[in-house]
Coordinates of C-alpha atoms and ligand atoms in Angstrom, one line a residue:
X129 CA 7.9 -45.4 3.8
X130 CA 5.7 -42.3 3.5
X131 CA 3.3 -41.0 6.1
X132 CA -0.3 -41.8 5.1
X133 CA -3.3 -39.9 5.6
X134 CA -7.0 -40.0 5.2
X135 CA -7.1 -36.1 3.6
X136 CA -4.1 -34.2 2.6
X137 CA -5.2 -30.5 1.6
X138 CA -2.7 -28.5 -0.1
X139 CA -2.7 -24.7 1.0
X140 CA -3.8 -22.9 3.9
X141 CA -5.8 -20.0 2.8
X142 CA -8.9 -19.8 4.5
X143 CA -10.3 -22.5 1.8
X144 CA -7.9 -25.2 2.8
X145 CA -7.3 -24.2 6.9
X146 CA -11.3 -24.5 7.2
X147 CA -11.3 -27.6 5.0
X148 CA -8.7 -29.4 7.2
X149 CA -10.3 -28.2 10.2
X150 CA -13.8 -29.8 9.0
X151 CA -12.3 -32.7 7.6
X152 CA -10.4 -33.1 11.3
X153 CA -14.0 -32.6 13.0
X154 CA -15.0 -35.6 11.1
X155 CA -12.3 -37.6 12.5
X156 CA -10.0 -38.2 9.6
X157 CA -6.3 -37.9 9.7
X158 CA -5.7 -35.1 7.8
X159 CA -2.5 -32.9 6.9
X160 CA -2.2 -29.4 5.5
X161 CA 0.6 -28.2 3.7
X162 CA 1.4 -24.8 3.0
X163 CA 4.8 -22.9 1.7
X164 CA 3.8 -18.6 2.6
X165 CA 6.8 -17.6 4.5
X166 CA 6.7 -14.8 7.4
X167 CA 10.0 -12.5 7.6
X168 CA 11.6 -14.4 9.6
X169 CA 11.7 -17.6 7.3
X170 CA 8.6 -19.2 9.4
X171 CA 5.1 -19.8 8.8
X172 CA 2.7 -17.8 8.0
X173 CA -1.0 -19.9 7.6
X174 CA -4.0 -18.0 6.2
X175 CA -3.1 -17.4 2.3
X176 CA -3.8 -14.4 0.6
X177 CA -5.8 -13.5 2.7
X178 CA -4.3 -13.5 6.0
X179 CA -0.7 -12.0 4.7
X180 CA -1.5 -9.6 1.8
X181 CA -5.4 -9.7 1.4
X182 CA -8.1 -9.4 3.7
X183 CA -6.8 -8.9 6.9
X184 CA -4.1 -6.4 6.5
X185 CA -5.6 -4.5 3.8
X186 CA -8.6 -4.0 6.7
X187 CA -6.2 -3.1 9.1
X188 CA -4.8 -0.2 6.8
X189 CA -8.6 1.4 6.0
X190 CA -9.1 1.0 9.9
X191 CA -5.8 3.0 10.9
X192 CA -6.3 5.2 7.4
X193 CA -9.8 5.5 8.5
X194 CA -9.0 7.1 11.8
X195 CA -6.6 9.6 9.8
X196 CA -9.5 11.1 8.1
X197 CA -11.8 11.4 10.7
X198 CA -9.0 13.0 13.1
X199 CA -8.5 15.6 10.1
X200 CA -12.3 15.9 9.0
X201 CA -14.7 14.7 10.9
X202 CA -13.4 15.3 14.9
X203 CA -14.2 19.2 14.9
X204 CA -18.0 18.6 13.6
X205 CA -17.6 16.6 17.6
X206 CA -16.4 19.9 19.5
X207 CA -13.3 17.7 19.3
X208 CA -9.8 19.5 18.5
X209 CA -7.1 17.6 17.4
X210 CA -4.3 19.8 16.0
X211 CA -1.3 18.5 14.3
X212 CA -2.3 14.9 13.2
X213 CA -0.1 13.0 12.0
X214 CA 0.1 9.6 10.9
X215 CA 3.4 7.4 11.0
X216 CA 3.4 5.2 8.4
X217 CA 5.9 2.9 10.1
X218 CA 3.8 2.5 13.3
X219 CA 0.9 2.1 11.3
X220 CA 2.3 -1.2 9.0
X221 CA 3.8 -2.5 12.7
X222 CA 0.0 -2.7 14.2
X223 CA -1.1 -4.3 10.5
X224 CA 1.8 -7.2 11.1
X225 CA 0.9 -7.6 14.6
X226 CA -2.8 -8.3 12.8
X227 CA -1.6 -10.6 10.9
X228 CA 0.5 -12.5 12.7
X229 CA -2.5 -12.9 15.1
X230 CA -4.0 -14.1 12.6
X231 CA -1.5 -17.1 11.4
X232 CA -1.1 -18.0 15.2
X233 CA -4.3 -18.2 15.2
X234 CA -4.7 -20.6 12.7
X235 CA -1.4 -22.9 14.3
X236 CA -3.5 -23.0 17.4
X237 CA -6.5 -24.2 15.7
X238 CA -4.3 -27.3 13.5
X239 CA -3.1 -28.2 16.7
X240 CA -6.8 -28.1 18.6
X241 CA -7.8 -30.4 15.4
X242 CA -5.4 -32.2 15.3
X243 CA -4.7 -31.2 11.7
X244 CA -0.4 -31.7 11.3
X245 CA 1.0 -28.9 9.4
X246 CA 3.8 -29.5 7.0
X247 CA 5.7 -26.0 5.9
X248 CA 7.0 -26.2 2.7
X249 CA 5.7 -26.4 -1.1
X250 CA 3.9 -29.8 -2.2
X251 CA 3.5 -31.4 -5.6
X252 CA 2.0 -34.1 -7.1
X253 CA 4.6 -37.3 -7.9
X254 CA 2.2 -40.0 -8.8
X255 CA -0.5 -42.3 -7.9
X256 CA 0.0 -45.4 -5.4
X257 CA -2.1 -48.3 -3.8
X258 CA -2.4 -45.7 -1.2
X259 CA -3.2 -42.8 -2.7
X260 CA -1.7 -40.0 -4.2
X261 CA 1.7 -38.9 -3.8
X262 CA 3.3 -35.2 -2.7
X263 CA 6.2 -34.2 -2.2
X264 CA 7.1 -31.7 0.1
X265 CA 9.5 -29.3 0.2
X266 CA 10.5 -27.4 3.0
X267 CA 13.0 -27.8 5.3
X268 CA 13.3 -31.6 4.7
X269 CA 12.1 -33.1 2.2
X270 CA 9.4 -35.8 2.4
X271 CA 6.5 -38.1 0.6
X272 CA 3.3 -38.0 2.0
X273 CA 0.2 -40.3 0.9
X274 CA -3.5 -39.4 0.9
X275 CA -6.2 -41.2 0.0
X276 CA -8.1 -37.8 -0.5
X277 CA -6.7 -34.4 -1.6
X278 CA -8.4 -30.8 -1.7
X279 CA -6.3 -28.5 -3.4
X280 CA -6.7 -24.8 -2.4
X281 CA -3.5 -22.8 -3.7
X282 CA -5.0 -19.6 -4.0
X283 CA -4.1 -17.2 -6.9
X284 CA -2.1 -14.8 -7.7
X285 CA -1.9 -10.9 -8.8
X286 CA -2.2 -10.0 -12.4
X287 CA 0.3 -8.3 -14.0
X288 CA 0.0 -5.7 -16.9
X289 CA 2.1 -7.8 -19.6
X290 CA 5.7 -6.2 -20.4
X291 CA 4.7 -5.0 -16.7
X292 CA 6.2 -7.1 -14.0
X293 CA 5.9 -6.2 -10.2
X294 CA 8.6 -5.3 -8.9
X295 CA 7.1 -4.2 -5.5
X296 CA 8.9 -1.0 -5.0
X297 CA 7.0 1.4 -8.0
X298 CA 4.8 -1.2 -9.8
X299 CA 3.1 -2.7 -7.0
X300 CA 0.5 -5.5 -6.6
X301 CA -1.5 -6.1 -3.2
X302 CA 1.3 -6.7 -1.8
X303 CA 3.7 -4.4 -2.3
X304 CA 0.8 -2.0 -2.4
X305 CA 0.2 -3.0 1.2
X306 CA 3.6 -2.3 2.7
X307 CA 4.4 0.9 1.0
X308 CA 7.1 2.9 3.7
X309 CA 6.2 6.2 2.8
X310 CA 2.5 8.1 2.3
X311 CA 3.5 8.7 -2.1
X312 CA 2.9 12.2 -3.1
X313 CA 1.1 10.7 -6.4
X314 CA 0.0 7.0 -7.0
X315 CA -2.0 5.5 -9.6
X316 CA -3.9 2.3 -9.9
X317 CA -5.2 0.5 -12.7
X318 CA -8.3 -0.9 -12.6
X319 CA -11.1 0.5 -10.6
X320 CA -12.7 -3.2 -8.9
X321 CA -12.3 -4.0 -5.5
X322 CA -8.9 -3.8 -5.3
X323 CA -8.1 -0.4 -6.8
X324 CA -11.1 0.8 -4.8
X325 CA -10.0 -0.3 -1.1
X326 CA -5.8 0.2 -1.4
X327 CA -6.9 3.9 -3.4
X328 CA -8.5 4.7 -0.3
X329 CA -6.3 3.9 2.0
X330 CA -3.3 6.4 0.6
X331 CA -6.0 8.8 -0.3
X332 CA -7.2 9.2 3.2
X333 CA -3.4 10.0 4.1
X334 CA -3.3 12.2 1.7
X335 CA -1.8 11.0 -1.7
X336 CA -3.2 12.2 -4.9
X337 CA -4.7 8.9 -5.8
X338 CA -6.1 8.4 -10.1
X339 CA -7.6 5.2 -10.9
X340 CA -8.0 4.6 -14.3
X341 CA -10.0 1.9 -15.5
X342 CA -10.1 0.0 -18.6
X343 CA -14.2 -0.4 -18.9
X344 CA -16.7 2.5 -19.4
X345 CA -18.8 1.4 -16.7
X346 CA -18.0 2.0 -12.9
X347 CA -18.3 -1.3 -10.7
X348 CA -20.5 -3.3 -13.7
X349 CA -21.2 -6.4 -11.3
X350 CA -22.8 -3.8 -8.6
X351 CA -26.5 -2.7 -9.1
X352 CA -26.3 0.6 -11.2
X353 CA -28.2 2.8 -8.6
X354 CA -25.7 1.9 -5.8
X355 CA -22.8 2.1 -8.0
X356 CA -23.4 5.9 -9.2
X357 CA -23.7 7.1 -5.6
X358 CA -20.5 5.2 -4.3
X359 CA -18.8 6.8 -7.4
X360 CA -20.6 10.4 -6.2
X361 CA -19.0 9.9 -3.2
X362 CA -15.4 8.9 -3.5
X363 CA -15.2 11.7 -6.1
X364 CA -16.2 14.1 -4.0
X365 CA -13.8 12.6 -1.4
X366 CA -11.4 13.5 -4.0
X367 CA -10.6 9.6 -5.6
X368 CA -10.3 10.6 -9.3
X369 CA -11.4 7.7 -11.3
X370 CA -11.0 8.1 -15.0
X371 CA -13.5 5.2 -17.4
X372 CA -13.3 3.9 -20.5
X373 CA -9.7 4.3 -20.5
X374 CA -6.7 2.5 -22.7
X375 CA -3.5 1.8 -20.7
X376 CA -0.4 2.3 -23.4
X377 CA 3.5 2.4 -22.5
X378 CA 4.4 1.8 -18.9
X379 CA 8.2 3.2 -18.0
X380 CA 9.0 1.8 -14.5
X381 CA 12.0 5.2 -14.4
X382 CA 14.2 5.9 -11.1
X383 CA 11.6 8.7 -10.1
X384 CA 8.7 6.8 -10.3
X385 CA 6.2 5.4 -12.9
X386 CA 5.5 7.2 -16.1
X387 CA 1.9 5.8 -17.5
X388 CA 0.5 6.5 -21.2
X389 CA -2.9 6.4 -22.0
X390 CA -5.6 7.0 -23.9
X391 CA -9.0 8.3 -22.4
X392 CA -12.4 7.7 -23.2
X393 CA -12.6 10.6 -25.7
X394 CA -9.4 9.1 -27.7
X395 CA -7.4 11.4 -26.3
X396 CA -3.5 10.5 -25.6
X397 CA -2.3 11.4 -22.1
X398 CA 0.7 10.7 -19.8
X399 CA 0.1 10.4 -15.6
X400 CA 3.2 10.5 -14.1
X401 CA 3.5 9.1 -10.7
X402 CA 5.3 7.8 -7.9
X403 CA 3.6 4.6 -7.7
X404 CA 1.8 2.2 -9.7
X405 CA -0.7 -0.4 -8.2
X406 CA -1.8 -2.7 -10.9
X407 CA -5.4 -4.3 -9.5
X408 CA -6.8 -5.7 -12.8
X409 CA -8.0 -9.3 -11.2
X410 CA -6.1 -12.3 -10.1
X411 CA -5.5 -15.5 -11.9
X412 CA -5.5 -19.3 -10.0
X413 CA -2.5 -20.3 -9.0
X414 CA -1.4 -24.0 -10.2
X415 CA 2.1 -23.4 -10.1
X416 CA 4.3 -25.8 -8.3
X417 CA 1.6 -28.4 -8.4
X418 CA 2.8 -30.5 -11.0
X419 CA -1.1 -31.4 -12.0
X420 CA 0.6 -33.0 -15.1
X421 CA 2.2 -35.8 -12.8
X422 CA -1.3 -37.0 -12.6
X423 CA -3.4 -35.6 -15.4
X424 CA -5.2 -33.0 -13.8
X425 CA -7.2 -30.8 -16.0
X426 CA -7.0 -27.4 -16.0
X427 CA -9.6 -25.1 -17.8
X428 CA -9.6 -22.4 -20.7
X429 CA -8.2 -19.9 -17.7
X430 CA -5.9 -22.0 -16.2
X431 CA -8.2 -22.7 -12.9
X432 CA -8.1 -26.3 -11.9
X433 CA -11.7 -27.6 -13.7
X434 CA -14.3 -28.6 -11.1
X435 CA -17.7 -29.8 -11.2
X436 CA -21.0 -27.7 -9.2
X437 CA -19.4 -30.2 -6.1
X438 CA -15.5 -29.1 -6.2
X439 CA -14.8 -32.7 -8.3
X440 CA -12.3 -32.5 -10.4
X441 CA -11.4 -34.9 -13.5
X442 CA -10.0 -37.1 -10.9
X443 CA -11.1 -39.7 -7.7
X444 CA -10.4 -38.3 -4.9
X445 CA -8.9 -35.0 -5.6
X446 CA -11.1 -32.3 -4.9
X447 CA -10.2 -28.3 -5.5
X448 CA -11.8 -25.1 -3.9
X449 CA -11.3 -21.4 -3.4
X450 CA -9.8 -18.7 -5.6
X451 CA -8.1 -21.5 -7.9
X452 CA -11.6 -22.8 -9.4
X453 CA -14.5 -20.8 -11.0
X454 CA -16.4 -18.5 -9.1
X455 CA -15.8 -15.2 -7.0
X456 CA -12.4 -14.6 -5.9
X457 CA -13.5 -14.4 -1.8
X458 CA -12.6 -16.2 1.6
X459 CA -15.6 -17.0 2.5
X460 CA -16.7 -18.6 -0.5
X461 CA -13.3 -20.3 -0.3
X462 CA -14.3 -21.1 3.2
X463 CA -18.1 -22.9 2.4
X464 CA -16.3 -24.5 -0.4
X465 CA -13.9 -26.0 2.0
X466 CA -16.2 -27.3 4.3
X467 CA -19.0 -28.9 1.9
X468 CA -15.8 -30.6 0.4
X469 CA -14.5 -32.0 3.7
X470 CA -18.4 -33.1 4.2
X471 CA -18.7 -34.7 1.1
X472 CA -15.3 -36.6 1.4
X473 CA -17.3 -38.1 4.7
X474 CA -20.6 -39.0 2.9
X475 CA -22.7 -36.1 3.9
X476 CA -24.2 -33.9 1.8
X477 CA -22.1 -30.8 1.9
X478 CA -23.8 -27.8 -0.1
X479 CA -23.0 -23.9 -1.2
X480 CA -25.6 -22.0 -2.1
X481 CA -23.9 -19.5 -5.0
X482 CA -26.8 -17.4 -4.9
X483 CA -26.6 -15.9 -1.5
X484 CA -23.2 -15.3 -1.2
X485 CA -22.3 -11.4 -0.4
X486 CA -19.6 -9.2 -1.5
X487 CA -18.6 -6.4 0.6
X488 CA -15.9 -3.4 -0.4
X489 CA -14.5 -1.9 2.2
X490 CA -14.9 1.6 1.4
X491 CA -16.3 4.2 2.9
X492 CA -19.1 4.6 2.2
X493 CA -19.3 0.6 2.3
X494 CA -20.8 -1.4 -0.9
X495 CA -22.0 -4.4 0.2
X496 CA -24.8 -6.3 -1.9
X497 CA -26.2 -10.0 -2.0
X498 CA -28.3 -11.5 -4.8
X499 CA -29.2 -10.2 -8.0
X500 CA -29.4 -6.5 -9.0
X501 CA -31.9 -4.4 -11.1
X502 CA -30.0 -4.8 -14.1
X503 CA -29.7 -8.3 -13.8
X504 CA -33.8 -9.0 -12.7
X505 CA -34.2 -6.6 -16.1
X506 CA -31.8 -8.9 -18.4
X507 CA -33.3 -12.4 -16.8
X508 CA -36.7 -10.9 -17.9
X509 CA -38.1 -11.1 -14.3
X510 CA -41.0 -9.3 -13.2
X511 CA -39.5 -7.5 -9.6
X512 CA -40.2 -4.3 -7.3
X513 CA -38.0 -2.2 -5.9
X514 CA -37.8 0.1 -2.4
X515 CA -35.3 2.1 -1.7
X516 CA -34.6 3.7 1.6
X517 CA -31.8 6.5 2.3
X518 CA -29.4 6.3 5.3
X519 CA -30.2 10.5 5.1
X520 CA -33.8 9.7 7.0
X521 CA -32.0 7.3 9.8
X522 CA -31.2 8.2 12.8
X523 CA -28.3 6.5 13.6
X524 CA -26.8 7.4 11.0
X525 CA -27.8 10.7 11.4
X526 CA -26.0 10.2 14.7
X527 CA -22.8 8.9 13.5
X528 CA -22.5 11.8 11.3
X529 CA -22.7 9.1 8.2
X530 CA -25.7 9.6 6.4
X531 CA -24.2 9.0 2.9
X532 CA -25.9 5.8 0.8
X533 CA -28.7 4.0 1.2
X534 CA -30.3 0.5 1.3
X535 CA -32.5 -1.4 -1.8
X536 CA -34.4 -4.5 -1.6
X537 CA -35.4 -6.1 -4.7
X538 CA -38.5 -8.9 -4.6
X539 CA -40.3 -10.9 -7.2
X540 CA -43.6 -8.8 -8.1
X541 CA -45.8 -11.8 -7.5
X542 CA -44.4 -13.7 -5.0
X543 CA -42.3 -10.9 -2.9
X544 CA -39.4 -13.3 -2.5
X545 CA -36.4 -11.6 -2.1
X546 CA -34.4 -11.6 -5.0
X547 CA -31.5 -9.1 -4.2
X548 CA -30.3 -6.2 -1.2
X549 CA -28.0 -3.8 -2.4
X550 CA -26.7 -1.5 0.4
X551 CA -24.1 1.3 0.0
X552 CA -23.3 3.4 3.4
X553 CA -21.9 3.3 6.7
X554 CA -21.1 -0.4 8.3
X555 CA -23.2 -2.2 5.1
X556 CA -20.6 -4.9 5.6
X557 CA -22.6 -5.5 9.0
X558 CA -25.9 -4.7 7.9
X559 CA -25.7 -7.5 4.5
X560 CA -25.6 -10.2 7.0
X561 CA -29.5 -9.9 7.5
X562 CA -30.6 -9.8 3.9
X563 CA -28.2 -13.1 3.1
X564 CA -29.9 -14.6 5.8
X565 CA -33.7 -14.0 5.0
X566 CA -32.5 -14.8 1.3
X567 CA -31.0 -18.5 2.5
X568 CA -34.4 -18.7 3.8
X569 CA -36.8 -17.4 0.9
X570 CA -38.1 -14.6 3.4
X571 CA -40.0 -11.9 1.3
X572 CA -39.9 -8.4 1.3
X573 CA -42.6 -8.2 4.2
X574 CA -41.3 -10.8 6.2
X575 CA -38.1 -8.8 7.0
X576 CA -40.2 -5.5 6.9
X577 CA -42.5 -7.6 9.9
X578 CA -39.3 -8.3 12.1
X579 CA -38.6 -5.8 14.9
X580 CA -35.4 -3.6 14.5
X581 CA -33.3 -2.1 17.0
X582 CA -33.7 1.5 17.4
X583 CA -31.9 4.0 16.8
X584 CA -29.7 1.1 14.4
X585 CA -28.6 1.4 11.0
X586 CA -30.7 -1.8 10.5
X587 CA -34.0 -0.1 10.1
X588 CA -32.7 1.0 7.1
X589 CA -33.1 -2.3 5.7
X590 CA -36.6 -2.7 7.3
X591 CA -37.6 0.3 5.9
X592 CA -36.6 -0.5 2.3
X593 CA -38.0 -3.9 2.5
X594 CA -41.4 -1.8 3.9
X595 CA -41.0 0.6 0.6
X596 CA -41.3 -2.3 -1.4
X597 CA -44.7 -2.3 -0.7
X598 CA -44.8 1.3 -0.4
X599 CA -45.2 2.1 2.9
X600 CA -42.4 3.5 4.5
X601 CA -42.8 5.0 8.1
X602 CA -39.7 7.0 8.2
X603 CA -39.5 8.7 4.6
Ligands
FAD163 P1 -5.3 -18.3 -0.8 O1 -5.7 -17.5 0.3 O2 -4.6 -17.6 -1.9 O3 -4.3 -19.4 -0.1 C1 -3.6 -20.3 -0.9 C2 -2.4 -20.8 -0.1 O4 -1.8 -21.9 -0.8 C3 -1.3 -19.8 0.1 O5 -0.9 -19.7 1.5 C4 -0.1 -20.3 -0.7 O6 1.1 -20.1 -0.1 C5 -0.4 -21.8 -0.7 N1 0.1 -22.6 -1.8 C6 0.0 -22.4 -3.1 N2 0.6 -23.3 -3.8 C7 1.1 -24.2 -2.9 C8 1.9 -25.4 -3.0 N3 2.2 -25.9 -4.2 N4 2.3 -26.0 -1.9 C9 2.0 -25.5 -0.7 N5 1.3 -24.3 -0.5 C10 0.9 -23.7 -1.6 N6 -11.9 -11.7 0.1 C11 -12.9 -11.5 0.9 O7 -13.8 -12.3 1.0 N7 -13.0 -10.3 1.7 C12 -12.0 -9.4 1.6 O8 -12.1 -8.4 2.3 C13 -10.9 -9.6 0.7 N8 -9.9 -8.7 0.6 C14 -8.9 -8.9 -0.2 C15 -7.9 -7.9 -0.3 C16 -6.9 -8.1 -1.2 C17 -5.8 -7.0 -1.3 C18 -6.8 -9.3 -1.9 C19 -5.6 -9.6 -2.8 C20 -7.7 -10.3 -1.8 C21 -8.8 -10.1 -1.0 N9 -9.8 -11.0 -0.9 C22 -10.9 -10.8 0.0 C23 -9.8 -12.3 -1.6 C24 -9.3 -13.4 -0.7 O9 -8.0 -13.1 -0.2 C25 -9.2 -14.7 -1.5 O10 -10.5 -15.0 -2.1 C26 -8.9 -15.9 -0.6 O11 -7.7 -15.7 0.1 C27 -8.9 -17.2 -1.4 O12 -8.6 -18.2 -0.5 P2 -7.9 -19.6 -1.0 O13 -7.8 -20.4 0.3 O14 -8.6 -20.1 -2.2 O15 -6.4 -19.2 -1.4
NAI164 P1 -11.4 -6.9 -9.9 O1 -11.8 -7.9 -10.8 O2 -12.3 -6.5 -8.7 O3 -11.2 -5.5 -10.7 C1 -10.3 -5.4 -11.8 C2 -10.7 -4.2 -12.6 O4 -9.6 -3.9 -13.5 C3 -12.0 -4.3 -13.4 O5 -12.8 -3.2 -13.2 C4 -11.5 -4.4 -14.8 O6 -12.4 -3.9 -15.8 C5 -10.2 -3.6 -14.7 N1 -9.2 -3.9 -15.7 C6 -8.8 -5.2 -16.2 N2 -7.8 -5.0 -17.1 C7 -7.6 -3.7 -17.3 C8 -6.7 -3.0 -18.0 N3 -5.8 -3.5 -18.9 N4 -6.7 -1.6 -18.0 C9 -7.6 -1.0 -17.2 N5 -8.5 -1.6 -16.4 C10 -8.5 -3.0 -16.4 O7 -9.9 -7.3 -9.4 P2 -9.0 -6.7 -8.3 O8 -9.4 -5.4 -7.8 O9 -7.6 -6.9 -8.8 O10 -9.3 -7.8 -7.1 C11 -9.1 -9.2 -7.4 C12 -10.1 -9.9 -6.6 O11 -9.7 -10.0 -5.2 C13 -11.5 -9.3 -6.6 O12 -12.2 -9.6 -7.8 C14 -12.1 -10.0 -5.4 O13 -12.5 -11.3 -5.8 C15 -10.9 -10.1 -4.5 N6 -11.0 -9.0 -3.5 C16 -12.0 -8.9 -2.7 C17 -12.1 -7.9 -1.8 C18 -13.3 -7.8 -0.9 O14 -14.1 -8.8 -0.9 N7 -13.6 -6.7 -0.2 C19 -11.1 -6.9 -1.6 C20 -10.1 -7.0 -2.6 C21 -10.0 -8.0 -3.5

């Protein structure tokens, strides 16, 4: 007989951990299955995002980070520090040791919850009286029943096609987040999020880093203003990122990569390098699922098709995260997860799309929530703007980080807040407040009425919210 439960979720990424953790809270029986493996064989919770996304790839533009300040930044301190080096070895140890924190920390919290965790891979095998049917594969194999199930199995690098990874000179995240060596020359194709964080990483230790990138526009989904002056600035850091490019033949040879392409004048040229990191988006991962065995529909993409509530064509099988429509992030995973774990229980679990921020890790930071400029312009929206440079903050002045700045968009009439857009130093911090005030409608003045910390890198975003209304103190 197989072992029933109330809520099976398939995956443990941060969508389906937090989703059996909720659904726990709300005192069903709930199991979790998930196949990552660590190196030794065992384990390894968290998804993409824990192994080979989030978390390590913060861990390298921390140490990376460190690097370049030692070697730029120390001396403007009265600080000397001759001879830095960086071993790349010690360097990938302390980004494990992160991670594995990280999946123990996530065994720890199935065991507080009582969630039980099954290693292995799970498909669909049918339907029964008692719910649906997956099979597990791991060390045993078994049957499980659930009368619910949330599927949250992630997705997967895209590859160039005639391109495959093979993780050693064509690298995806996660090849291009264990690389042994600092490579004299890499390349990466595709200048998102991706290309942008792992670029700077190996630039900061001091590969020649080209990112060449298939659209003529920089960062299209970030507000224009705050996308040209990232751009200024990781150009002058020395990232060259080339637009409007057409990637040709790709020859994987014994010394390294050799890439043909054409740039944005027509012209044919070859980059040859030692590495290749190929960061042109990520596609949902059904694979293994067997969604056939019960008629799951999957749409035009390939992502498993859900409604605005995570339904999909199915009773009782729900899906979240990176493998349904919608931004590829943890946290949206994560509020996905937990409305779905509240519906499942009758309540009225909700995810508000529009106030969900995206951060690059960068430095400067990009981090931005709402709509942007272009956007208000296209949607035909009446707005004002205020602006307000991290040059005329203290703080910043004090860190020695006065690159960027902060914009806050609000509707002309009503001064809601319709969008902040933030590039500079710890923005991933600062976006918090903006998606706050926007969750509650606050307008431009309300945040520019709130009393900031000083000196902190927050007044920035008072002071832009004041500009709306054109009356900045500080500038
Ligand atoms: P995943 O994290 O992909 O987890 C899916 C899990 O399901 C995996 O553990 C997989 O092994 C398991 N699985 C799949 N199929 C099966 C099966 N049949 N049986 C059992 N288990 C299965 N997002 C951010 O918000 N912030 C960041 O800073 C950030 N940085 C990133 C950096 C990189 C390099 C990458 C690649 C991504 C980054 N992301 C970031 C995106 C983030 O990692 C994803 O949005 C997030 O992991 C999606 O969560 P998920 O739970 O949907 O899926
Ligand atoms: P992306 O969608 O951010 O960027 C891909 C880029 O590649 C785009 O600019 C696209 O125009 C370009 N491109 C696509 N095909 C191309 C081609 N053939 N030639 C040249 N350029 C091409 O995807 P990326 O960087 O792979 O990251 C995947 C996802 O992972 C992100 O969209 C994001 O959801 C998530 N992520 C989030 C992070 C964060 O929140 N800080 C960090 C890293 C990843």
């Amino acid at each position: 007989m197989s072992t029933a439960f109330d809520v099976i979720v398939i995956g443990a990424g941060p969508g389906g951990y937090i989703a059996a953790i909720r659904a726990a809270q709300l005192g069903f029986k709930v199991a979790c299955i998930d196949e990552w493996k660590n190196a030794k064989g065992g384990p390894a919770p968290g998804g993409t995002c824990t192994n080979v996304g989030c978390i390590p790839s913060k861990a390298l533009l921390q140490s990376s980070e460190h690097f370049d300040h030692a070697n730029h930044h120390f001396s403007e301190h009265g600080i000397s520090a001759k001879d830095v080096k960086i071993d790349v070895a010690q360097m990938m140890a302390r980004k494990e040791s992160v991670v594995k924190q990280n999946n123990d920390g996530i065994l720890y919290l199935f065991k507080k919850n009582k969630v039980t965790f099954l290693h292995g891979s799970g498909n669909f095998v049918g339907k029964s009286e008692g719910g649906y049917e997956i099979r597990i594969r791991g060390q045993a194999e078994e049957i499980i029943t659930g009368k619910q199930v949330i599927i949250a199995t992630g997705s997967n690098a895209r590859n160039l096609p005639g391109v495959p990874f093979d993780e050693v000179n064509v690298l995806s995240n996660d090849g291009a987040l264990r690389v042994g060596a600092v490579p004299k020359k890499l390349a990466l194709i595709g200048s998102g999020v991706i290309g942008l964080e792992v670029g700077s990483v190996w630039r900061r230790l001091g590969a020649q880093v080209s990112i060449l990138e298939g659209l003529p526009t920089f960062l299209g989904a970030v507000d224009e203003q705050i996308a040209k002056e990232a751009k200024k600035a990781f150009e002058k850091q020395g990232l060259k990122i080339e637009l409007g490019v057409k990637v040709g033949e790709i020859v994987n040879g014994k010394k390294g990569v050799t890439v043909n392409y054409t740039n944005a004048k027509g012209e044919a040229l070859v980059l040859e390098v030692d590495k290749l990191v190929v960061s042109i988006g990520r596609v949902p991962n059904t694979m293994g699922l067997d969604a056939q065995a019960i008629g799951l529909q999957l749409d035009e993409r390939g992502a498993i098709a859900v409604d605005a509530e995570c339904k999909t064509n199915l009773p009782g099988v729900w899906a979240i995260g990176d493998v349904v429509r919608g931004p590829m992030l943890a946290h949206k995973a994560e509020e996905e997860g937990v409305a779905v774990a509240e519906r499942i229980a009758g309540q009225h679990g909700h995810v508000n799309f529009n106030t969900i921020p995206w951060v690059i890790y960068t430095s400067p930071e990009i981090a931005w929530v709402g709509r942007t400029e272009q956007q208000l312009k296209a949607d035909g929206v009446a707005y004002k703007a205020g602006t307000f440079p991290f040059l005329a903050n203290g703080r910043a002045r004090a860190l020695g980080d006065t690159t960027g700045m902060v914009k806050v968009l609000a509707d002309a009439v009503t001064d809601e807040i319709l969008g902040v857009h933030m590039v500079g130093p710890q923005v991933s911090e600062l976006i918090s407040e903006a998606v706050v005030a926007m969750a509650f409608k606050a307008s431009a003045e309300d945040i520019a009425r709130i009393c900031h910390a000083h000196p902190s890198l927050s007044e920035a975003t008072k002071e832009a919210a004041l500009a709306v209304d054109k009356r900045t103190l500080n500038f």
